[in-house]
Structures are given as structure tokens and as C-alpha cells.
Tab-separated table of C-alpha atoms in Angstrom:
chain	number	residue	atom	x	y	z
A	914	MET	CA	-72.346	-96.607	-14.831
A	915	ASN	CA	-70.213	-99.467	-13.965
A	916	ALA	CA	-70.149	-99.954	-10.195
A	917	GLN	CA	-66.541	-100.941	-10.317
A	918	SER	CA	-65.533	-97.844	-12.188
A	919	LYS	CA	-64.520	-94.770	-10.276
A	920	PRO	CA	-66.322	-91.593	-11.376
A	921	GLY	CA	-63.994	-88.939	-12.926
A	922	PRO	CA	-64.400	-85.441	-14.342
A	923	VAL	CA	-65.927	-86.963	-17.445
A	924	ASP	CA	-67.862	-90.197	-17.290
A	925	PHE	CA	-68.737	-92.050	-20.483
A	926	ASP	CA	-71.638	-94.465	-19.789
A	927	LEU	CA	-71.523	-96.613	-22.862
A	928	SER	CA	-74.479	-98.798	-21.733
A	929	ARG	CA	-76.741	-95.768	-21.708
A	930	GLY	CA	-74.873	-93.731	-24.158
A	931	ARG	CA	-74.230	-90.805	-21.800
A	932	VAL	CA	-71.353	-88.512	-21.129
A	933	GLU	CA	-71.380	-86.769	-17.792
A	934	ARG	CA	-69.242	-84.057	-16.243
A	935	ARG	CA	-68.774	-84.112	-12.574
A	936	ALA	CA	-67.581	-81.344	-10.321
A	937	SER	CA	-66.059	-83.601	-7.742
A	938	THR	CA	-64.714	-87.068	-7.658
A	939	ASP	CA	-66.250	-87.530	-4.202
A	940	SER	CA	-68.626	-90.438	-4.403
A	941	ALA	CA	-71.079	-88.667	-2.121
A	942	ASN	CA	-71.399	-85.763	-4.463
A	943	ALA	CA	-71.240	-87.805	-7.578
A	944	LYS	CA	-74.894	-88.023	-8.120
A	945	GLY	CA	-75.077	-86.663	-11.537
A	946	GLY	CA	-77.701	-84.175	-12.564
A	947	HIS	CA	-78.993	-83.012	-15.856
A	948	ASP	CA	-76.459	-80.213	-15.804
A	949	ASP	CA	-73.721	-82.719	-15.688
A	950	GLN	CA	-74.787	-84.462	-18.858
A	951	VAL	CA	-72.887	-83.235	-21.847
A	952	VAL	CA	-72.629	-84.088	-25.529
A	953	LEU	CA	-69.687	-84.014	-27.770
A	954	VAL	CA	-70.290	-81.511	-30.533
A	955	PRO	CA	-67.887	-80.982	-33.361
A	956	LEU	CA	-66.211	-77.605	-33.318
A	957	SER	CA	-67.045	-76.979	-36.966
A	958	ALA	CA	-70.718	-76.881	-35.981
A	959	LEU	CA	-70.026	-74.067	-33.525
A	960	ALA	CA	-67.815	-72.208	-35.971
A	961	GLY	CA	-70.689	-71.459	-38.294
A	962	LEU	CA	-73.172	-70.724	-35.547
A	963	GLU	CA	-72.620	-66.963	-35.575
A	964	LYS	CA	-73.353	-66.844	-39.303
A	965	ILE	CA	-76.515	-68.865	-38.874
A	966	ALA	CA	-77.971	-67.540	-35.629
A	967	GLY	CA	-76.377	-64.143	-35.402
A	968	HIS	CA	-74.018	-62.405	-33.004
A	969	GLU	CA	-76.293	-62.049	-29.996
A	970	ALA	CA	-77.621	-65.608	-30.138
A	971	THR	CA	-74.057	-66.885	-30.360
A	972	LYS	CA	-73.143	-64.915	-27.260
A	973	GLN	CA	-76.101	-66.334	-25.380
A	974	PHE	CA	-75.170	-69.796	-26.489
A	975	ALA	CA	-71.577	-69.365	-25.327
A	976	ARG	CA	-72.715	-67.857	-22.040
A	977	ALA	CA	-74.897	-70.885	-21.452
A	978	ILE	CA	-71.821	-73.045	-21.936
A	979	GLY	CA	-69.852	-71.083	-19.338
A	980	VAL	CA	-72.464	-71.074	-16.576
A	981	PRO	CA	-72.193	-74.806	-15.737
A	982	LEU	CA	-68.409	-74.380	-15.672
A	983	GLY	CA	-68.746	-71.647	-13.020
A	984	ARG	CA	-71.148	-73.696	-10.980
A	985	ARG	CA	-68.764	-76.571	-10.904
A	986	VAL	CA	-65.995	-74.149	-9.774
A	987	ALA	CA	-68.199	-72.917	-6.970
A	988	ALA	CA	-69.031	-76.505	-6.102
A	989	ARG	CA	-65.354	-77.334	-6.064
A	990	LEU	CA	-64.586	-74.324	-3.816
A	991	GLY	CA	-67.580	-74.947	-1.555
A	992	SER	CA	-69.926	-72.117	-2.484
A	993	ALA	CA	-70.021	-68.563	-3.797
A	994	ASN	CA	-68.577	-67.301	-0.565
A	995	GLY	CA	-65.844	-69.831	-0.808
A	996	VAL	CA	-65.055	-68.553	-4.256
A	997	ALA	CA	-64.776	-64.982	-2.965
A	998	ALA	CA	-62.611	-66.076	-0.089
A	999	ALA	CA	-60.428	-68.304	-2.206
A	1000	SER	CA	-57.029	-67.207	-3.222
A	1001	LEU	CA	-56.330	-66.190	-6.785
A	1002	ASP	CA	-54.347	-69.340	-7.336
A	1003	ALA	CA	-57.179	-71.530	-6.078
A	1004	PHE	CA	-59.782	-69.830	-8.190
A	1005	VAL	CA	-57.626	-69.801	-11.306
A	1006	SER	CA	-56.758	-73.457	-10.808
A	1007	ALA	CA	-60.410	-74.487	-10.406
A	1008	LEU	CA	-61.625	-72.541	-13.420
A	1009	ALA	CA	-58.676	-73.554	-15.592
A	1010	THR	CA	-59.433	-77.193	-14.827
A	1011	GLU	CA	-63.041	-76.881	-15.941
A	1012	LEU	CA	-62.056	-75.144	-19.175
A	1013	ALA	CA	-59.322	-77.598	-19.989
A	1014	VAL	CA	-61.560	-80.678	-19.386
A	1015	SER	CA	-64.166	-79.222	-21.729
A	1016	GLY	CA	-61.574	-78.436	-24.369
A	1017	TRP	CA	-61.650	-74.657	-24.249
A	1018	GLY	CA	-57.984	-73.988	-23.730
A	1019	VAL	CA	-55.562	-73.042	-20.954
A	1020	LEU	CA	-56.537	-70.279	-18.555
A	1021	HIS	CA	-54.439	-67.845	-16.521
A	1022	LEU	CA	-55.192	-64.524	-14.845
A	1023	GLU	CA	-53.553	-61.109	-15.260
A	1024	ARG	CA	-54.021	-58.209	-12.888
A	1025	TRP	CA	-53.564	-54.727	-14.365
A	1026	GLY	CA	-53.888	-52.492	-11.346
A	1027	LYS	CA	-57.487	-52.994	-10.317
A	1028	ALA	CA	-58.507	-54.629	-13.531
A	1029	MET	CA	-58.804	-58.401	-13.816
A	1030	VAL	CA	-57.980	-59.873	-17.213
A	1031	LEU	CA	-58.570	-63.563	-17.934
A	1032	VAL	CA	-56.318	-64.937	-20.665
A	1033	VAL	CA	-57.135	-68.192	-22.423
A	1034	GLU	CA	-54.561	-69.720	-24.753
A	1035	HIS	CA	-54.978	-72.442	-27.356
A	1036	THR	CA	-58.589	-71.578	-27.753
A	1037	PRO	CA	-60.677	-73.271	-30.467
A	1038	SER	CA	-61.965	-71.311	-33.406
A	1039	LEU	CA	-64.661	-69.271	-31.778
A	1040	PRO	CA	-65.397	-65.582	-32.014
A	1041	ALA	CA	-63.689	-63.540	-29.298
A	1042	ALA	CA	-66.966	-62.007	-28.260
A	1043	ALA	CA	-68.513	-65.452	-27.867
A	1044	PHE	CA	-65.587	-66.667	-25.821
A	1045	ALA	CA	-65.831	-63.571	-23.643
A	1046	ALA	CA	-69.486	-64.460	-23.049
A	1047	LEU	CA	-68.463	-68.001	-22.041
A	1048	LEU	CA	-66.041	-66.673	-19.394
A	1049	GLU	CA	-68.607	-64.111	-18.288
A	1050	GLY	CA	-71.108	-66.829	-17.560
A	1051	ALA	CA	-68.512	-68.935	-15.767
A	1052	VAL	CA	-67.300	-66.154	-13.423
A	1053	GLU	CA	-70.836	-64.928	-12.723
A	1054	ALA	CA	-71.992	-68.417	-11.847
A	1055	ALA	CA	-68.941	-69.079	-9.695
A	1056	ALA	CA	-68.976	-65.819	-7.734
A	1057	ALA	CA	-72.729	-65.284	-7.761
A	1058	ARG	CA	-72.120	-61.680	-8.953
A	1059	GLU	CA	-73.252	-59.898	-12.028
A	1060	VAL	CA	-70.202	-59.332	-14.132
A	1061	HIS	CA	-69.625	-58.332	-17.757
A	1062	ALA	CA	-66.794	-59.479	-19.948
A	1063	VAL	CA	-65.219	-57.548	-22.882
A	1064	ALA	CA	-62.878	-59.158	-25.323
A	1065	LEU	CA	-59.803	-56.928	-25.556
A	1066	VAL	CA	-59.572	-57.014	-29.313
A	1067	SER	CA	-59.249	-53.788	-31.275
A	1068	GLY	CA	-61.547	-53.151	-34.243
A	1069	ALA	CA	-63.557	-56.011	-35.672
A	1070	GLY	CA	-61.606	-58.662	-33.794
A	1071	ASP	CA	-59.490	-61.574	-34.883
A	1072	ASN	CA	-61.304	-64.869	-35.117
A	1073	ALA	CA	-58.187	-66.831	-35.992
A	1074	ALA	CA	-56.360	-65.816	-32.834
A	1075	THR	CA	-55.306	-68.671	-30.574
A	1076	SER	CA	-55.223	-66.436	-27.471
A	1077	THR	CA	-58.128	-64.485	-26.068
A	1078	ARG	CA	-57.899	-61.737	-23.455
A	1079	VAL	CA	-61.067	-60.853	-21.600
A	1080	LEU	CA	-61.604	-57.928	-19.209
A	1081	ILE	CA	-63.972	-58.539	-16.301
A	1082	ALA	CA	-65.779	-55.358	-15.313
A	1083	SER	CA	-69.135	-53.818	-14.497
A	1084	GLU	CA	-71.764	-53.257	-17.153
A	1085	LYS	CA	-71.069	-49.518	-17.506
A	1086	THR	CA	-67.340	-49.993	-17.636
A	1087	ALA	CA	-67.652	-52.846	-20.114
A	1088	GLN	CA	-69.733	-50.707	-22.473
A	1089	GLN	CA	-67.234	-47.821	-22.278
A	1090	ALA	CA	-64.314	-50.141	-22.914
A	1091	GLN	CA	-66.156	-51.697	-25.848
A	1092	ARG	CA	-66.634	-48.252	-27.442
A	1093	TRP	CA	-62.962	-47.391	-27.050
A	1094	LEU	CA	-61.933	-50.673	-28.536
A	1095	ILE	CA	-64.210	-50.166	-31.533
A	1096	GLU	CA	-62.639	-46.744	-32.022
A	1097	GLY	CA	-59.270	-48.460	-32.313
A	1098	MET	CA	-57.794	-47.835	-28.907
A	1099	SER	CA	-55.272	-50.373	-27.730
A	1100	GLU	CA	-55.807	-52.709	-24.780
A	1101	SER	CA	-53.328	-50.935	-22.518
A	1102	ASP	CA	-54.791	-47.545	-23.331
A	1103	VAL	CA	-58.292	-48.762	-22.484
A	1104	ILE	CA	-57.172	-50.069	-19.115
A	1105	ARG	CA	-55.213	-46.884	-18.363
A	1106	LYS	CA	-58.169	-44.691	-19.209
A	1107	LEU	CA	-60.401	-46.829	-17.037
A	1108	HIS	CA	-58.062	-46.238	-14.088
A	1109	ASP	CA	-57.903	-42.510	-14.854
A	1110	ALA	CA	-61.678	-42.347	-14.940
A	1111	ALA	CA	-61.905	-44.218	-11.615
A	1112	LYS	CA	-59.506	-41.696	-9.984
A	1113	SER	CA	-61.437	-38.720	-11.262
A	1114	THR	CA	-64.706	-40.123	-9.938
A	1115	GLY	CA	-63.124	-40.965	-6.544
A	1116	GLY	CA	-63.251	-44.669	-6.918
A	1117	ALA	CA	-61.681	-46.895	-4.353
A	1118	ALA	CA	-58.086	-47.788	-4.875
B	944	MET	CA	31.465	-2.394	-129.921
B	945	SER	CA	30.388	0.533	-127.955
B	946	ALA	CA	27.530	2.755	-128.733
B	947	SER	CA	29.701	5.657	-129.599
B	948	GLU	CA	31.522	3.556	-132.136
B	949	GLN	CA	28.290	2.449	-133.650
B	950	VAL	CA	27.092	5.992	-133.818
B	951	SER	CA	30.306	7.064	-135.439
B	952	LYS	CA	30.017	4.278	-137.997
B	953	LEU	CA	26.526	5.286	-138.781
B	954	GLU	CA	27.535	8.853	-139.170
B	955	ALA	CA	30.354	7.824	-141.460
B	956	LEU	CA	27.991	5.764	-143.539
B	957	LEU	CA	25.587	8.617	-143.805
B	958	GLU	CA	28.301	10.955	-144.826
B	959	ARG	CA	29.504	8.594	-147.563
B	960	VAL	CA	26.005	8.265	-148.863
B	961	ASN	CA	25.636	11.998	-149.049
B	962	THR	CA	28.979	12.245	-150.767
B	963	ARG	CA	27.954	9.773	-153.430
B	964	ARG	CA	24.693	11.531	-153.961
B	965	ASN	CA	26.383	14.884	-154.532
B	966	ALA	CA	29.020	13.415	-156.860
B	967	PRO	CA	28.666	14.086	-160.735
B	968	ARG	CA	26.830	11.355	-162.590
B	969	THR	CA	28.039	9.758	-165.758
B	970	THR	CA	25.843	9.385	-168.814
B	971	ALA	CA	26.529	5.771	-169.308
B	972	ALA	CA	25.325	5.037	-166.000
B	973	ALA	CA	22.457	7.388	-166.085
B	974	ALA	CA	19.977	4.746	-165.252
B	975	ALA	CA	21.974	3.501	-162.408
B	976	PRO	CA	22.257	6.815	-160.562
B	977	ALA	CA	18.572	7.318	-160.979
B	978	ALA	CA	17.930	4.034	-159.344
B	979	HIS	CA	20.469	4.873	-156.758
B	980	ASP	CA	18.741	8.105	-155.942
B	981	ASP	CA	15.486	6.317	-155.702
B	982	VAL	CA	17.008	3.952	-153.207
B	983	ILE	CA	18.458	6.808	-151.202
B	984	ALA	CA	15.119	8.564	-151.144
B	985	ARG	CA	13.409	5.479	-149.928
B	986	VAL	CA	16.005	5.003	-147.255
B	987	GLU	CA	15.506	8.489	-146.008
B	988	ALA	CA	11.770	8.225	-146.200
B	989	THR	CA	11.647	4.879	-144.462
B	990	PRO	CA	11.177	5.324	-140.783
B	991	THR	CA	13.412	3.531	-138.488
B	992	ALA	CA	12.179	0.088	-137.770
B	993	VAL	CA	11.968	0.260	-134.100
B	994	ASN	CA	9.340	-1.601	-132.287
B	995	PRO	CA	7.283	0.672	-130.149
B	996	ILE	CA	7.381	0.070	-126.505
B	997	VAL	CA	4.057	-1.499	-125.858
B	998	PRO	CA	3.377	-2.965	-122.500
B	999	LYS	CA	2.664	-6.615	-122.693
B	1000	PRO	CA	1.100	-8.795	-120.100
B	1001	ALA	CA	3.879	-9.867	-117.850
B	1002	PRO	CA	4.314	-13.457	-116.859
B	1003	SER	CA	3.848	-14.519	-113.302
B	1004	THR	CA	7.452	-13.799	-112.531
B	1005	PRO	CA	8.203	-10.198	-113.263
B	1006	LYS	CA	11.171	-10.247	-115.637
B	1007	LEU	CA	9.845	-7.416	-117.705
B	1008	PRO	CA	12.725	-5.069	-117.045
B	1009	ASP	CA	15.053	-7.512	-118.761
B	1010	ALA	CA	12.764	-7.763	-121.727
B	1011	VAL	CA	12.550	-4.017	-121.984
B	1012	ALA	CA	16.302	-3.753	-122.086
B	1013	ALA	CA	16.863	-6.592	-124.579
B	1014	LYS	CA	14.255	-6.178	-127.307
B	1015	PRO	CA	14.749	-2.541	-128.152
B	1016	ALA	CA	18.509	-3.009	-128.090
B	1017	ALA	CA	18.371	-5.729	-130.746
B	1018	ALA	CA	16.168	-3.621	-132.960
B	1019	ALA	CA	17.842	-0.295	-132.399
B	1020	VAL	CA	21.403	-1.247	-133.201
B	1021	PRO	CA	21.013	-1.523	-137.007
B	1022	ALA	CA	18.693	1.440	-137.219
B	1023	PRO	CA	20.378	4.556	-138.526
B	1024	ALA	CA	19.841	7.672	-136.588
B	1025	PRO	CA	18.313	10.352	-138.794
B	1026	THR	CA	19.296	13.088	-136.471
B	1027	PRO	CA	22.652	13.610	-134.966
B	1028	LYS	CA	22.705	12.006	-131.583
B	1029	PRO	CA	19.839	13.304	-129.595
B	1030	ALA	CA	20.172	13.609	-125.911
B	1031	PRO	CA	19.719	10.148	-124.523
B	1032	VAL	CA	17.271	9.562	-121.751
B	1033	ALA	CA	18.860	7.303	-119.259
B	1034	VAL	CA	16.539	4.897	-117.571
B	1035	ALA	CA	18.203	3.086	-114.755
B	1036	THR	CA	16.919	-0.402	-114.457
B	1037	PRO	CA	17.944	-2.349	-111.496
B	1038	ALA	CA	19.500	-5.714	-111.607
B	1039	PRO	CA	17.099	-8.573	-112.045
B	1040	ALA	CA	15.350	-8.775	-108.765
B	1041	PRO	CA	14.427	-12.057	-107.170
B	1042	VAL	CA	10.912	-13.249	-107.328
B	1043	ALA	CA	8.804	-10.852	-105.335
B	1044	PRO	CA	6.726	-12.177	-102.472
B	1045	VAL	CA	3.141	-12.983	-103.058
B	1046	ALA	CA	1.937	-10.039	-101.040
B	1047	ALA	CA	3.947	-7.629	-103.208
B	1048	ALA	CA	2.814	-9.158	-106.487
B	1049	LYS	CA	-0.870	-8.509	-105.892
B	1050	PRO	CA	-0.803	-4.727	-106.453
B	1051	ALA	CA	0.787	-5.277	-109.900
B	1052	ALA	CA	-2.342	-6.820	-111.318
B	1053	PRO	CA	-4.248	-3.541	-111.797
B	1054	ALA	CA	-1.209	-2.047	-113.442
B	1055	ILE	CA	-1.098	-4.888	-115.906
B	1056	ALA	CA	-4.725	-4.491	-116.728
B	1057	LYS	CA	-4.327	-0.775	-117.154
B	1058	ALA	CA	-1.388	-1.174	-119.443
B	1059	ALA	CA	-3.202	-3.767	-121.504
B	1060	LEU	CA	-6.173	-1.491	-122.007
B	1061	THR	CA	-4.173	1.532	-123.021
B	1062	PRO	CA	-4.251	2.349	-126.723
B	1063	GLU	CA	-1.173	1.680	-128.773
B	1064	PRO	CA	1.143	4.695	-128.604
B	1065	PRO	CA	2.457	6.324	-131.738
B	1066	SER	CA	5.627	5.109	-133.339
B	1067	VAL	CA	8.714	6.516	-131.783
B	1068	ASP	CA	12.402	6.036	-132.346
B	1069	VAL	CA	14.132	4.469	-129.451
B	1070	ASP	CA	17.812	3.806	-129.064
B	1071	VAL	CA	18.536	1.434	-126.248
B	1072	VAL	CA	22.000	0.818	-124.982
B	1073	VAL	CA	22.506	-1.946	-122.489
B	1074	GLU	CA	25.529	-1.894	-120.278
B	1075	GLU	CA	25.536	-4.409	-117.489
B	1076	GLY	CA	22.136	-3.870	-116.076
B	1077	VAL	CA	21.886	-0.200	-116.988
B	1078	ALA	CA	19.860	0.607	-120.060
B	1079	GLU	CA	20.044	3.914	-121.857
B	1080	VAL	CA	17.023	4.582	-123.907
B	1081	ASP	CA	16.763	7.395	-126.359
B	1082	LEU	CA	13.189	8.283	-126.743
B	1083	GLU	CA	12.321	10.352	-129.742
B	1084	GLY	CA	8.955	11.716	-129.947
B	1085	LEU	CA	8.194	11.261	-126.328
B	1086	ASP	CA	5.108	13.075	-125.272
B	1087	GLU	CA	4.341	13.927	-128.800
B	1088	GLU	CA	1.165	15.685	-129.540
B	1089	GLY	CA	-1.664	13.361	-130.341
B	1090	SER	CA	-0.504	10.553	-128.214
B	1091	ASP	CA	-3.111	9.612	-125.719
B	1092	VAL	CA	-0.802	7.862	-123.382
B	1093	SER	CA	2.706	9.046	-122.815
B	1094	LEU	CA	5.555	6.666	-122.998
B	1095	ARG	CA	6.713	7.701	-119.562
B	1096	ASP	CA	3.490	6.389	-118.136
B	1097	SER	CA	3.977	3.141	-119.932
B	1098	VAL	CA	7.480	2.875	-118.574
B	1099	ALA	CA	6.189	3.631	-115.120
B	1100	ASP	CA	3.615	0.882	-115.511
B	1101	LEU	CA	6.268	-1.523	-116.573
B	1102	ASP	CA	8.302	-0.588	-113.569
B	1103	ALA	CA	5.291	-1.264	-111.410
B	1104	VAL	CA	4.819	-4.668	-112.979
B	1105	ALA	CA	8.439	-5.612	-112.707
B	1106	GLY	CA	9.038	-3.867	-109.480
B	1107	GLY	CA	8.387	-5.115	-106.109
B	1108	SER	CA	10.915	-2.513	-105.101
B	1109	SER	CA	8.652	0.428	-104.566
B	1110	ALA	CA	8.576	1.892	-101.139
B	1111	ALA	CA	4.812	1.500	-100.791
B	1112	GLU	CA	4.947	-2.219	-101.457
B	1113	ASP	CA	7.971	-2.839	-99.346
B	1114	ASP	CA	6.508	-1.076	-96.386
B	1115	PRO	CA	2.969	-2.417	-95.765
B	1116	ALA	CA	0.551	-0.821	-93.351
B	1117	ALA	CA	1.263	-1.148	-89.690
B	1118	SER	CA	-1.949	-3.019	-89.080
B	1119	SER	CA	-1.052	-5.570	-91.694
B	1120	ARG	CA	2.223	-6.356	-90.004
B	1121	ARG	CA	0.489	-7.475	-86.810
B	1122	PRO	CA	-0.021	-11.200	-86.667
B	1123	ILE	CA	-3.530	-12.495	-86.834
B	1124	GLN	CA	-4.809	-14.255	-83.792
B	1125	VAL	CA	-6.364	-17.560	-84.745
B	1126	GLN	CA	-8.184	-18.394	-81.535
B	1127	PRO	CA	-9.236	-15.905	-78.868
B	1128	ALA	CA	-7.266	-16.304	-75.722
B	1129	ALA	CA	-9.315	-18.452	-73.372
B	1130	GLY	CA	-7.480	-17.481	-70.221
B	1131	ALA	CA	-7.468	-13.769	-70.759
B	1132	THR	CA	-7.603	-12.102	-67.377
B	1133	ALA	CA	-7.573	-8.655	-66.041
B	1134	LEU	CA	-3.926	-8.975	-65.157
B	1135	ALA	CA	-2.843	-9.237	-68.763
B	1136	ASP	CA	-2.619	-5.497	-69.350
B	1137	ALA	CA	0.815	-5.394	-70.812
B	1138	ALA	CA	0.270	-8.421	-72.978
B	1139	GLU	CA	-3.091	-7.132	-74.149
B	1140	ALA	CA	-1.591	-3.894	-75.460
B	1141	LYS	CA	0.292	-5.918	-78.069
B	1142	ALA	CA	-2.356	-8.539	-78.468
B	1143	PRO	CA	-2.800	-9.698	-82.056
B	1144	HIS	CA	-5.836	-8.958	-84.072
B	1145	PRO	CA	-8.713	-11.335	-83.566
B	1146	ALA	CA	-9.415	-13.676	-86.387
B	1147	PRO	CA	-11.740	-12.251	-89.016
B	1148	PRO	CA	-15.301	-13.471	-88.674
B	1149	GLU	CA	-16.576	-16.140	-90.941
B	1150	SER	CA	-18.754	-15.097	-93.792
B	1151	GLY	CA	-22.398	-14.862	-92.802
B	1152	ARG	CA	-21.824	-15.374	-89.088
B	1153	GLN	CA	-23.107	-12.888	-86.597
B	1154	VAL	CA	-20.184	-11.768	-84.552
B	1155	ALA	CA	-20.947	-11.183	-80.919
B	1156	ILE	CA	-18.951	-9.333	-78.374
B	1157	PRO	CA	-16.475	-11.747	-76.870
B	1158	ALA	CA	-17.215	-12.869	-73.367
B	1159	ALA	CA	-15.481	-10.417	-71.126
B	1160	ALA	CA	-13.411	-11.684	-68.309
B	1161	SER	CA	-13.705	-10.326	-64.834
B	1162	GLY	CA	-13.402	-6.576	-65.045
B	1163	GLU	CA	-13.739	-6.437	-68.814
B	1164	ASP	CA	-17.216	-4.937	-68.675
B	1165	GLU	CA	-16.057	-2.123	-66.466
B	1166	LEU	CA	-13.098	-1.639	-68.713
B	1167	LEU	CA	-15.338	-1.311	-71.742
B	1168	LYS	CA	-17.615	1.181	-69.994
B	1169	SER	CA	-15.263	3.439	-68.142
B	1170	GLY	CA	-11.919	2.578	-69.579
B	1171	VAL	CA	-10.608	1.928	-66.095
B	1172	ARG	CA	-9.828	-1.606	-65.064
B	1173	ALA	CA	-10.639	-2.442	-61.497
B	1174	ALA	CA	-7.933	-3.928	-59.382
B	1175	PRO	CA	-8.412	-7.644	-58.791
B	1176	VAL	CA	-9.772	-8.446	-55.370
B	1177	ALA	CA	-8.247	-11.480	-53.757
B	1178	PRO	CA	-10.824	-13.726	-52.040
B	1179	PRO	CA	-10.469	-13.990	-48.299
B	1180	GLU	CA	-8.637	-17.067	-47.172
B	1181	ALA	CA	-11.287	-17.981	-44.611
B	1182	ALA	CA	-14.017	-18.154	-47.231
B	1183	ALA	CA	-11.855	-20.154	-49.562
B	1184	ALA	CA	-11.340	-23.043	-47.133
B	1185	PRO	CA	-13.854	-23.091	-44.262
B	1186	ALA	CA	-12.729	-25.202	-41.383
B	1187	PRO	CA	-15.006	-28.142	-40.514
B	1188	LEU	CA	-17.251	-27.457	-37.525
B	1189	ARG	CA	-16.785	-29.918	-34.723
B	1190	ALA	CA	-18.438	-30.177	-31.340
B	1191	ASP	CA	-16.244	-30.000	-28.279
B	1192	VAL	CA	-17.890	-32.330	-25.801
B	1193	THR	CA	-17.301	-32.067	-22.057
B	1194	ARG	CA	-18.669	-35.008	-20.103
B	1195	PRO	CA	-19.215	-35.040	-16.299
B	1196	ALA	CA	-17.239	-37.363	-14.036
B	1197	LEU	CA	-19.926	-39.212	-12.045
B	1198	ALA	CA	-19.156	-40.544	-8.590
B	1199	ALA	CA	-18.864	-44.270	-8.183
B	1200	GLU	CA	-21.329	-44.505	-5.299
B	1201	SER	CA	-25.005	-43.679	-5.813
B	1202	PRO	CA	-26.020	-40.326	-4.350
B	1203	ALA	CA	-29.480	-41.629	-3.405
B	1204	VAL	CA	-30.350	-44.008	-0.578
B	1205	PHE	CA	-33.538	-46.081	-0.762
B	1206	HIS	CA	-35.367	-47.270	2.359
B	1207	GLY	CA	-38.137	-49.833	2.306
B	1208	ALA	CA	-40.196	-50.818	-0.771
B	1209	ALA	CA	-43.010	-49.295	-2.762
B	1210	PRO	CA	-46.469	-50.523	-1.735
B	1211	ILE	CA	-47.824	-53.113	-4.171
B	1212	ALA	CA	-51.558	-53.611	-4.409
B	1213	ALA	CA	-51.908	-57.335	-4.323
B	1214	PRO	CA	-55.359	-58.629	-3.471
B	1215	ALA	CA	-55.134	-61.695	-1.296
B	1216	THR	CA	-58.351	-63.295	-2.504
B	1217	PHE	CA	-60.330	-63.592	-5.664
B	1218	GLY	CA	-63.125	-61.645	-4.066
B	1219	GLU	CA	-60.975	-58.581	-3.489
B	1220	LEU	CA	-59.778	-58.574	-7.044
B	1221	LEU	CA	-63.331	-59.043	-8.283
B	1222	GLU	CA	-64.475	-56.071	-6.254
B	1223	ALA	CA	-61.602	-53.987	-7.571
B	1224	THR	CA	-62.250	-54.783	-11.191
B	1225	LEU	CA	-65.942	-54.172	-10.818
B	1226	SER	CA	-65.233	-50.788	-9.236
B	1227	LEU	CA	-63.538	-49.453	-12.360
């Protein structure tokens, strides 16, 4: 790294041939670890990954991409407690920045009653389920909580969609929502039924 | 010259002939009287040359009465009457009638055929006198024994051929006088009682076509069954032209000011932090 250069979100060290991602521009924290080193991979190589490695391996691969993003969000917001105490705008801004720097699209958050839905627009060509796994890893790493993400796509999904909607829920709720979506239920109906089920079981409002 | 004069001349001639025959004959002229007697005998023995009245096929226009009156008259005038003036039989022939209508000429055809097939009657002496359309015919030997067909029948046949004046032909049957209807009336209704009583005959059916009962108008079936025609029933006016059904709408007059008053605002669940929202979504 050039001593005269100021470290940014992405640092290209041409003398060593390294590309690094940094969570903060603070020089004290800009130490660079192995998690910060990244490589530029063509998107076409990821597009055929699901066909080569399978659905589950692709999800694990995408989740592994999202975890460093969440850690950097937590580092930006101080810690996991800082993430929980942060406002929605602060959290959304921190996570959206990490996604945009990495080239995964533009993030915003929707709240449907109790349900939290993360919406990413201008996403690259990646399966919705894989992208849901990426966001799942990011939120779990940021909040230090086990969460499960379900892509709100009816049926077999739409790989060519440029917008992906992901529901953040518990494991049991995510599995139930996934079954309803496979049966052809719409996104709004799934969320409504989840609220109805929470009322019948005496869930907290 | 009248007939009486002719008859008188003939009688005078006959008397002179008889006188000469009874007169004394001279010797010198013995041969001549003999020849004369022979001539007289032949004259007496010779029947009168009168053509028998034989019906002949009449031409299309019946002018036979004229022919009947003319031919015998020409032949009968020179014929001497062997008997003194028999009682004449007067046959009144009408004046030449105009050409009969076609309908009246048809019945004459059988008469012509019948007359043509009749055997020739025996020779008779006929004196015919024609006076302005009236012919007097003296028939000698009428209804003689051995004649198969009487002359009166022949005359009657000739009258039938030449006629067209018989009462039966002049007065056809009542049904024939009714005009023939060419086309059945299409608009025949039950109200045409009076007109139907004098309705013309329907046209005769074509040869080989099955004739069906004409389509009866309203009430015709009942008329054919019971003979009583039902009175026409006028359709009700309401059913003829139903009025269009329209909805009569009455709308309320709402007050300008709202009847409800709202106080405060509905509570909105808005988590302040990301942690609260994460707990809420994980609680579903």
C-alpha cells in the first residue's frame, strides 16, 4: 500500500496484486485482515455455479459471501449490540453501502406489520435463493442472531428478475413460508397468514 | 212462281198426258203411239229423282239448315208429284244463326258421328218449298216399314248439328257458370264469410299431383269439424305492445358536513430500532 494513499472501502495494492475491503476509513482500524482481501470474479462464473455445484452448495457459497458484509456492518455500527440499538435508517444505510461497494445492488427495507422484508434492486444474475442466503449471512453476522431468509418468489422462482425480496424470519417460520410459496401462494398472502398464525398462537404484537 | 202454281202446272201436264194416252190412235202413226206409250210407262215407272236426305258431316260452322232447305228444293221442283198433293209436313227452320260459341259446338260432335254411322235411309219423295227462311218439306214414305232409321231422327240430328239454339245448350249447368279460381286466396280469413259463400271454384288439380287439403286459416279447422266458425278473438292491447321496464331511482340527499368526528390517530407500530424490528420478525 502506498503510504501516501488514503485507505478507502476498496484498496487495490498493485505492487502486491491485492484488493482489500475495509470496514472503516479510520487509519487505526485499517489494518487489513484476511477477511478483507477480496478477488474480482466475473459474474458469469457465479451464474453457472448452481448447475455445477448444486442448489445447496450455491446457497452456502452465497451465505459465505454475505457474512463478511454483515461483520463490516457490525464493525461500522460498533458491535452487535450497536446494530440492535441502531435505528432502521442507520442499519439500512450501513448494509446498503456494503452491498453496493461489492456490486450486489441497491438495498432498502420494507416493514409489513411485524415482518421485515429486505428488497435489493438491480441485482446481478443470481438465483433468488442464493441471494436470500447472502442476505441471511449478512444480517446474522451483523446482529449476531440466528436468522433465516426466504426469497418471496412464487413457484420455481425467476432468475432473470432484477429485484429480489427476502423475508427475514425464524427457521420454523421460514420453512412454513417456503412451503406456501411453493404451493403458489402470493407474497402478501404468505405474510398475512404468518400474522394470523402469530395471533392464534398468542405471539407478541 | 209459287208452289201452288207449280203444282197446278204439274197437274195440268199430267192431265194432258192422260188425255193423249186415252185418245184414239191412227194407223199411220201406229209405231209412234206405241213408242209414246212406252215413254209414258217409263215416266210413270220412274221414281221421282229426289235425293234422299242423308246427313252429311257438317263443316265447322253449322250452316246445315241452309243446305237442307236449298238442295231438296232444287231437286224437288222439276219432279212431278205422282199423287195429288199430299199433306205437307212443315219444318220450321230458323234464320241462319250466327256462329255458335265454342262451348255450344262441342255437344254436336257426337250427333255428327251418330248421323254418319247411320245406314242410308230408303228413298223417299220430298217436296221442299223455301219461303224466306221457312222450309216446307213434304215427306213421303216417312217412317216406312223396313227403314232402320226414321227420317225424323235424321232431321233431329241435323237440327242438333246446326243448332246451338236448344235449351240444354243455351242453359249450362249452374256449376259451370261459376268462374274458376286460378290461385287460392292467400289472405283468406275467418271474417270472409259472405265472400266465401260465393267464392269461385278452386282451380282443378294438375294431372298426377296429389292434392292436399288447403292450409286452413285461423278457425278453418273448427269450421271443417263442427261447421261452426269461432268468433275471432282480438289480442289484448297490453300484450301487443309491452311497455319498456324502467327503474325509478330515488337517491338520498346527503348532508354537506360529515356526521362522524374523529379524535386522535390510530396507533402505528413503528419499531424505533433495528433490534425491535428483528425481534418482531423473528417472533412470527
